Amino acid sequence: MSTADGGRFGRLQNLDEGTRRVGAGSAVTIVATVAAFLLFPAATIYPLLGFLAVVAYGWWRYQEATAKVVMALMTASTVVILGLITLYLLWQSVPVLRQMGIGLLTHVGATMWSPNDGVFSLVPMMWGTFLTTIIAMCVAGPLGIAGALFTSEMAPRWAREIIKPAIEVLAGIPSIVYGFLGFVIVNDYMMRELSLPIYGSLFGAGVVIGLMALPTIVSVAEDALAAVPDEMKDGSVALGATSWQTITAVTLPSAFSGVSAAIILGVGRALGETMAVTVMLAHTQTLPDPLYDVFGPNGQETLTSLIASQYGIASGDHMSALFAAGVVLFITVLTLSIGSQLVEARMREKLGGGA
Amino acid sequence: MSDSSTTETAEDEQPTTTTTTAGETVEEVQDEWIEYDFDGPAKFSATDLNVWYGDDHALHDITIDIPENSVTALIGPSGCGKSTFLRCLNRMNDRIKAARVEGSVELDGEEIYQEGVDLVELRKRVGQVFQSPNPFPKSIRDNIAYGPRKHGDINTGLLARLLGGDDREREEELVERCLRGAALWEEVSDRLDDNALGLSGGQQQRLCIARALAVDPEVILMDEPASALDPIATSKIEDLVEDLAEEYTVVIVTHNMQQAARISDQTAVFLTGGHLVEYGDTDQIFENPQSQRVEDYITGKFG
Amino acid sequence: MNTDASRNDLVKRGNSTLGVAAVLLAAGALLGALLGALALFEAFAVTDAVAGLSIARWFGVLLAGLGVALLGVGATSRAGLVRSEPDRTAGPVAGVAFSLVGLVIGGLLASQTLGFGTLWPIGALIVGAVALLLTVYPRGDLGATLPSGLLSLFTGIVVATGVIAPGWSWSPIPGSFTLPGDIAVPLLAIVVGFLVAWMAARAYGGFGTQGKQASAYLLVSASAAGMLALLVVLVSYIVVRGWAPMTEGVKWGLFWANWTYFYVPPIHRYVVIDGPVLWFHWPFVMNGHALLNDVNGIMPAIVGTVWLVLGAIVFAVPLGVGAAVFLTEYAGQSRFTQLVEVSTNGLWSTPSIVYGLFGWAFLVPRLGNGFSILSGQLVLGFMLLPLVIITSREALTSVPNAYRDASAALGVGKWETIKSVVLPAAMPGVTTGIILGIGRIAGETAPILLVAAGSPFPSDAPNVLTSFQLSATPPFVTNDALLQATSALPYQLYAVITAGVNKNAGLAWGTALVLLLVVLSFYAIGIASRIYFRKRLEA
């Protein structure tokens, strides 16, 4: 944060007096507040009152400077929150890491998850998450891109004006509602028709997650397609290309980064989806046999459903293992997020050449 | 004869004209000099062409014959419908959902607004270059080969190679021929695989012309192709247009009258409201216009 | 250069024979797929007999007929009996699709029918390669019709002769699932029907580029239509099932009751003013859970959701808008802004259960050491924060710079300009973003589960409003209700499911409908206002 950065005296001297005073005062008090909340929660109120006093005084004396400082602190809050999340997840998962070592992520054996025996291996849950995500994206990827293409390139104007907001509204359906429908309809149907040995399956859960991620993918991919300039499409059509040729050769490649961002977003949603899988799966912390069996009774647990179904009965190393599952999830999703930002930045650089 | 009527049609543009009589509609003004005799066949002939964008009547009863292998300039103030007319000639107006076209346009005597017209075939024969350069975000080579590849005239890629129909050499020839045709070969021959968006604006526009040539069209429509370019790039484009007229029929929209005078063989003047007012030899239009309004426009009294 | 002889005709006289045949074929194939879908969803049983033949066998007859017809269309086009403009090849996309189909069929035949055992990949590869060759090697018209026609004919024969019939079943993995015939037949009808329709559309466009366009449009439109239909069916299903339980026992009416009365000293009497009063009782949303209730309701959950969302707004909206203003108006491109951007996007994509874990470890021990509304509010606030920042930034950057310049040119300072010009102009966008964000967090279950969830079937709602107490000792303001656990709409639905849907089916569907109505109305309002403001900006 530049205003409170002690190392840059040159820049600090450039600031006006109000910014310097209010900045120093509020920075000290807000850091004290956070520290107090971390260490002595009951005493948080004192530095907080101090902070409010500084801000009130600053507002009265130097309004602009105070506003700027407060808003800079607000901006920093995102970094602080993300940092705290990372810190706490890691910290809480240290005990199980000490007990299991790297086996937490690699141990494969007859017993892979048994809190009573102190065996915690996340392998089955990571595999379950992987399988459900693959199935979900098989449903949501092609259908999502088809939906986006239809909405942005093929549908008549009036239809687009209905479909686009409708899709966005559908993206808001809470995941527990999908879980409920999956539990009542999909699980029931598969049990009845496919004679499953157990109520629930990775396949059913994956399909439901895919349907859930679908509107988000359609909506984001559609935005990317609609952002391709009409002049570019006109250029292709004027050369005698059909509209489908224009879509595949000009529109889709130009919107590639946006469309792939939509897919990555969908993968992130599918990975982190909790309630639908918690409700629909049978919670067996084993590996499926054979590994690709997405209908069988084994392996019906994902990282998210593990946390949601066991937090209530967990303590000690067990709870720590749940945090480790959270860490795996968090790091995967964060990597995806940063990766998609890099892809987008790269594409922007490439396309921004002369146009 | 046309003094009073001149002021009426020009009222949108020239609110200061004092003799405006409210209530007279534009339709009542019929001082048009559009009879133009030329040797040889007409490439395009439009008859009573009308275009509406929603409720907006953008073109009024345009009747015009455009000769083959020459440069025809369409000039007029902005909003006069010259670009709209241009887009009628390869039916790009079909892509604007609110547009409605009535009347007839014949290409080599064949009506292009009848049922069953193959738009792909039409646009292969009538190419277009747009106002601002719009190369695809692909390599220079891919930009040129785009049209022929899409029409199946050139097959490259894995499948084509396996089936024994790889046209790489022909593609190389075509790329060189079109780039030479657009006077761009010297500048880019060593970087054909670079992204076209890395070229300068003028180079991009010539690339777009080369891209249009690759489809082997008969007509090239140009919609103010130099309006976004600097003077040097503009003069290159102008030279190119004159060369192109030896093989192609060129119809060019411009609001730059010097440009029209320099490069075109005949000129059509559109004035406000989508009316074609005068059409004839470029020399005659610029030196001795029949219509008072055209004279006013050319001498810069308005527009 | 231009020789007219090399030109194709400008005007295509519709080759009506091919077109009509192709339309009929595509319609037949899509009908087969649609009937297959209906059979799959148990609209009718495939074992029923129609005209002496079971529906399953009729599926086979239809597929075989489609196959023969498609082969015929391809052959007449190849023989030049109808006019078409086939490409050199049917193309790589069709090639990949049919070789995949070939791989599956070959593998199944080798392992299940011919008993190759572990050598089944050989069979798969052979059939797959043949299908690939048949698709890409011949001219476009044969390449499109030959593999699809043969596939349809083959499947049709297998189904029509009863090799795969309702009594048939297949369990590839012991102890896993069993695929019965009455599922397999409709599935085959759907898959083959779509493939045939795809290639019939090619025939409609003359097997050339137009054909590829027609077939692609058909597939894309069909997928999009199917997707939309499915989503609409899901929502309407909840509405249909949830409406009765949600509205059970709703009573209302007009009553004549006294509005007010007052004492008038000179006449020493009470003056009573009567008037009509609307009385309204909606038990499902006004009752809690109790033994003696006529209808058990979800009022505590609704109130809980309202408090959670309100708290999250109070926490996140000022923070988010402030950060967005700083980022767009004050901060330049620096390391710090980049870090903030990455953090914001990271927070946005962080799964909700991770927020729950964080709240469990960070907030719960510090705020009353138990599940509490306050922890829930803060966790939901953390989730709302990135949404508010992202949408507010978008709204702020879309305010034209001309506004800022105009204000600055009048000698107004930057902060004044932001307050009086920029923020008001961005307000619609900011509000819309906040509404959409609220819709999202109102439906979140996982974090609430870990930091705020209380009794699954509460009888009373938390009484936050009247629980504020001032005291002389720190922390000066206390509110016991805020530190209690609560229910919330999504948590309520989860609780019903875990308690057993069969016992509480009405409660479950009703809750789902109320949750859906609450969340979707936020979304609908947000999106409608965005469209309204955009239109007004454009006009």
Short mmCIF file of N, CA and C in Angstrom, two decimals, chain A residues 175-236:
data_model
loop_
_atom_site.label_atom_id
_atom_site.label_comp_id
_atom_site.label_asym_id
_atom_site.label_seq_id
_atom_site.Cartn_x
_atom_site.Cartn_y
_atom_site.Cartn_z
N SER A 175 -27.52 -23.77 -5.60
CA SER A 175 -27.07 -25.14 -5.83
C SER A 175 -27.86 -26.13 -5.00
N ILE A 176 -28.35 -25.72 -3.85
CA ILE A 176 -29.09 -26.68 -3.03
C ILE A 176 -30.38 -27.10 -3.74
N VAL A 177 -30.93 -26.18 -4.55
CA VAL A 177 -32.14 -26.53 -5.30
C VAL A 177 -31.82 -27.61 -6.33
N TYR A 178 -30.66 -27.43 -7.02
CA TYR A 178 -30.24 -28.48 -7.94
C TYR A 178 -30.01 -29.79 -7.20
N GLY A 179 -29.39 -29.68 -6.00
CA GLY A 179 -29.14 -30.87 -5.22
C GLY A 179 -30.44 -31.58 -4.86
N PHE A 180 -31.42 -30.78 -4.49
CA PHE A 180 -32.72 -31.33 -4.14
C PHE A 180 -33.34 -32.07 -5.33
N LEU A 181 -33.34 -31.41 -6.48
CA LEU A 181 -33.89 -32.05 -7.68
C LEU A 181 -33.10 -33.31 -8.02
N GLY A 182 -31.78 -33.22 -7.91
CA GLY A 182 -30.95 -34.38 -8.22
C GLY A 182 -31.26 -35.53 -7.28
N PHE A 183 -31.43 -35.20 -6.01
CA PHE A 183 -31.70 -36.23 -5.01
C PHE A 183 -33.06 -36.88 -5.27
N VAL A 184 -34.04 -36.06 -5.54
CA VAL A 184 -35.40 -36.57 -5.67
C VAL A 184 -35.62 -37.21 -7.05
N ILE A 185 -35.10 -36.59 -8.10
CA ILE A 185 -35.43 -37.07 -9.45
C ILE A 185 -34.32 -37.96 -10.01
N VAL A 186 -33.09 -37.41 -10.11
CA VAL A 186 -32.02 -38.14 -10.81
C VAL A 186 -31.65 -39.42 -10.05
N ASN A 187 -31.38 -39.28 -8.74
CA ASN A 187 -31.01 -40.47 -7.97
C ASN A 187 -32.10 -41.52 -8.03
N ASP A 188 -33.34 -41.06 -7.87
CA ASP A 188 -34.47 -41.98 -7.86
C ASP A 188 -34.58 -42.71 -9.20
N TYR A 189 -34.47 -41.95 -10.28
CA TYR A 189 -34.59 -42.53 -11.63
C TYR A 189 -33.50 -43.55 -11.87
N MET A 190 -32.26 -43.18 -11.54
CA MET A 190 -31.14 -44.09 -11.82
C MET A 190 -31.23 -45.33 -10.96
N MET A 191 -31.65 -45.17 -9.75
CA MET A 191 -31.83 -46.32 -8.85
C MET A 191 -32.84 -47.29 -9.46
N ARG A 192 -33.94 -46.74 -9.92
CA ARG A 192 -35.04 -47.56 -10.43
C ARG A 192 -34.65 -48.22 -11.75
N GLU A 193 -34.14 -47.41 -12.68
CA GLU A 193 -33.97 -47.91 -14.05
C GLU A 193 -32.66 -48.66 -14.24
N LEU A 194 -31.60 -48.22 -13.59
CA LEU A 194 -30.29 -48.84 -13.83
C LEU A 194 -29.90 -49.80 -12.70
N SER A 195 -30.84 -50.09 -11.84
CA SER A 195 -30.62 -51.02 -10.72
C SER A 195 -29.30 -50.75 -10.01
N LEU A 196 -29.04 -49.50 -9.64
CA LEU A 196 -27.81 -49.17 -8.93
C LEU A 196 -27.83 -49.85 -7.56
N PRO A 197 -26.67 -50.27 -7.07
CA PRO A 197 -26.63 -50.95 -5.78
C PRO A 197 -26.81 -50.00 -4.61
N ILE A 198 -26.71 -48.71 -4.85
CA ILE A 198 -26.71 -47.76 -3.74
C ILE A 198 -27.36 -46.48 -4.25
N TYR A 199 -28.03 -45.75 -3.36
CA TYR A 199 -28.74 -44.54 -3.76
C TYR A 199 -27.74 -43.42 -4.01
N GLY A 200 -27.54 -43.09 -5.26
CA GLY A 200 -26.57 -42.03 -5.59
C GLY A 200 -25.46 -42.57 -6.47
N SER A 201 -24.89 -41.67 -7.29
CA SER A 201 -23.78 -42.08 -8.16
C SER A 201 -23.00 -40.86 -8.58
N LEU A 202 -21.73 -41.07 -8.85
CA LEU A 202 -20.90 -39.97 -9.34
C LEU A 202 -21.46 -39.44 -10.65
N PHE A 203 -21.97 -40.34 -11.50
CA PHE A 203 -22.49 -39.93 -12.80
C PHE A 203 -23.65 -38.95 -12.63
N GLY A 204 -24.61 -39.34 -11.81
CA GLY A 204 -25.77 -38.47 -11.60
C GLY A 204 -25.36 -37.11 -11.05
N ALA A 205 -24.45 -37.15 -10.05
CA ALA A 205 -24.01 -35.89 -9.46
C ALA A 205 -23.30 -35.04 -10.50
N GLY A 206 -22.45 -35.68 -11.33
CA GLY A 206 -21.73 -34.93 -12.35
C GLY A 206 -22.68 -34.27 -13.34
N VAL A 207 -23.70 -35.01 -13.76
CA VAL A 207 -24.66 -34.45 -14.73
C VAL A 207 -25.37 -33.24 -14.12
N VAL A 208 -25.77 -33.37 -12.85
CA VAL A 208 -26.48 -32.26 -12.21
C VAL A 208 -25.56 -31.04 -12.09
N ILE A 209 -24.30 -31.28 -11.70
CA ILE A 209 -23.37 -30.14 -11.62
C ILE A 209 -23.20 -29.49 -12.98
N GLY A 210 -23.14 -30.33 -14.02
CA GLY A 210 -23.00 -29.80 -15.37
C GLY A 210 -24.18 -28.89 -15.72
N LEU A 211 -25.38 -29.35 -15.42
CA LEU A 211 -26.55 -28.52 -15.71
C LEU A 211 -26.48 -27.22 -14.95
N MET A 212 -25.93 -27.30 -13.73
CA MET A 212 -25.87 -26.12 -12.90
C MET A 212 -24.87 -25.11 -13.45
N ALA A 213 -23.75 -25.62 -13.98
CA ALA A 213 -22.73 -24.70 -14.51
C ALA A 213 -23.12 -24.16 -15.88
N LEU A 214 -24.08 -24.83 -16.51
CA LEU A 214 -24.44 -24.48 -17.89
C LEU A 214 -24.81 -23.01 -18.11
N PRO A 215 -25.77 -22.46 -17.34
CA PRO A 215 -26.14 -21.06 -17.61
C PRO A 215 -24.97 -20.09 -17.47
N THR A 216 -24.10 -20.34 -16.49
CA THR A 216 -22.95 -19.46 -16.32
C THR A 216 -22.07 -19.49 -17.56
N ILE A 217 -21.81 -20.70 -18.07
CA ILE A 217 -20.94 -20.81 -19.24
C ILE A 217 -21.59 -20.13 -20.44
N VAL A 218 -22.88 -20.38 -20.65
CA VAL A 218 -23.57 -19.76 -21.78
C VAL A 218 -23.44 -18.25 -21.69
N SER A 219 -23.71 -17.74 -20.50
CA SER A 219 -23.76 -16.29 -20.33
C SER A 219 -22.39 -15.65 -20.58
N VAL A 220 -21.34 -16.22 -20.02
CA VAL A 220 -20.01 -15.63 -20.18
C VAL A 220 -19.52 -15.80 -21.63
N ALA A 221 -19.73 -16.99 -22.19
CA ALA A 221 -19.26 -17.23 -23.56
C ALA A 221 -20.03 -16.35 -24.54
N GLU A 222 -21.30 -16.12 -24.24
CA GLU A 222 -22.10 -15.29 -25.14
C GLU A 222 -21.57 -13.86 -25.16
N ASP A 223 -21.21 -13.36 -23.96
CA ASP A 223 -20.62 -12.03 -23.89
C ASP A 223 -19.37 -11.95 -24.76
N ALA A 224 -18.54 -13.00 -24.68
CA ALA A 224 -17.29 -12.98 -25.46
C ALA A 224 -17.58 -12.99 -26.95
N LEU A 225 -18.55 -13.78 -27.37
CA LEU A 225 -18.88 -13.85 -28.80
C LEU A 225 -19.46 -12.53 -29.29
N ALA A 226 -20.32 -11.94 -28.45
CA ALA A 226 -20.96 -10.70 -28.86
C ALA A 226 -19.96 -9.56 -28.95
N ALA A 227 -18.80 -9.72 -28.28
CA ALA A 227 -17.82 -8.64 -28.29
C ALA A 227 -16.97 -8.64 -29.56
N VAL A 228 -17.06 -9.70 -30.38
CA VAL A 228 -16.32 -9.70 -31.64
C VAL A 228 -16.94 -8.65 -32.55
N PRO A 229 -16.12 -7.72 -33.07
CA PRO A 229 -16.72 -6.62 -33.84
C PRO A 229 -17.43 -7.10 -35.11
N ASP A 230 -18.55 -6.45 -35.41
CA ASP A 230 -19.32 -6.81 -36.60
C ASP A 230 -18.51 -6.62 -37.87
N GLU A 231 -17.59 -5.63 -37.87
CA GLU A 231 -16.82 -5.37 -39.08
C GLU A 231 -16.03 -6.61 -39.48
N MET A 232 -15.52 -7.32 -38.45
CA MET A 232 -14.73 -8.49 -38.75
C MET A 232 -15.60 -9.57 -39.38
N LYS A 233 -16.80 -9.75 -38.83
CA LYS A 233 -17.71 -10.75 -39.39
C LYS A 233 -18.14 -10.33 -40.79
N ASP A 234 -18.41 -9.03 -40.98
CA ASP A 234 -18.80 -8.54 -42.30
C ASP A 234 -17.70 -8.82 -43.31
N GLY A 235 -16.44 -8.64 -42.88
CA GLY A 235 -15.33 -8.89 -43.78
C GLY A 235 -15.34 -10.31 -44.30
N SER A 236 -15.68 -11.23 -43.44
CA SER A 236 -15.72 -12.63 -43.86
C SER A 236 -16.91 -12.89 -44.78
#
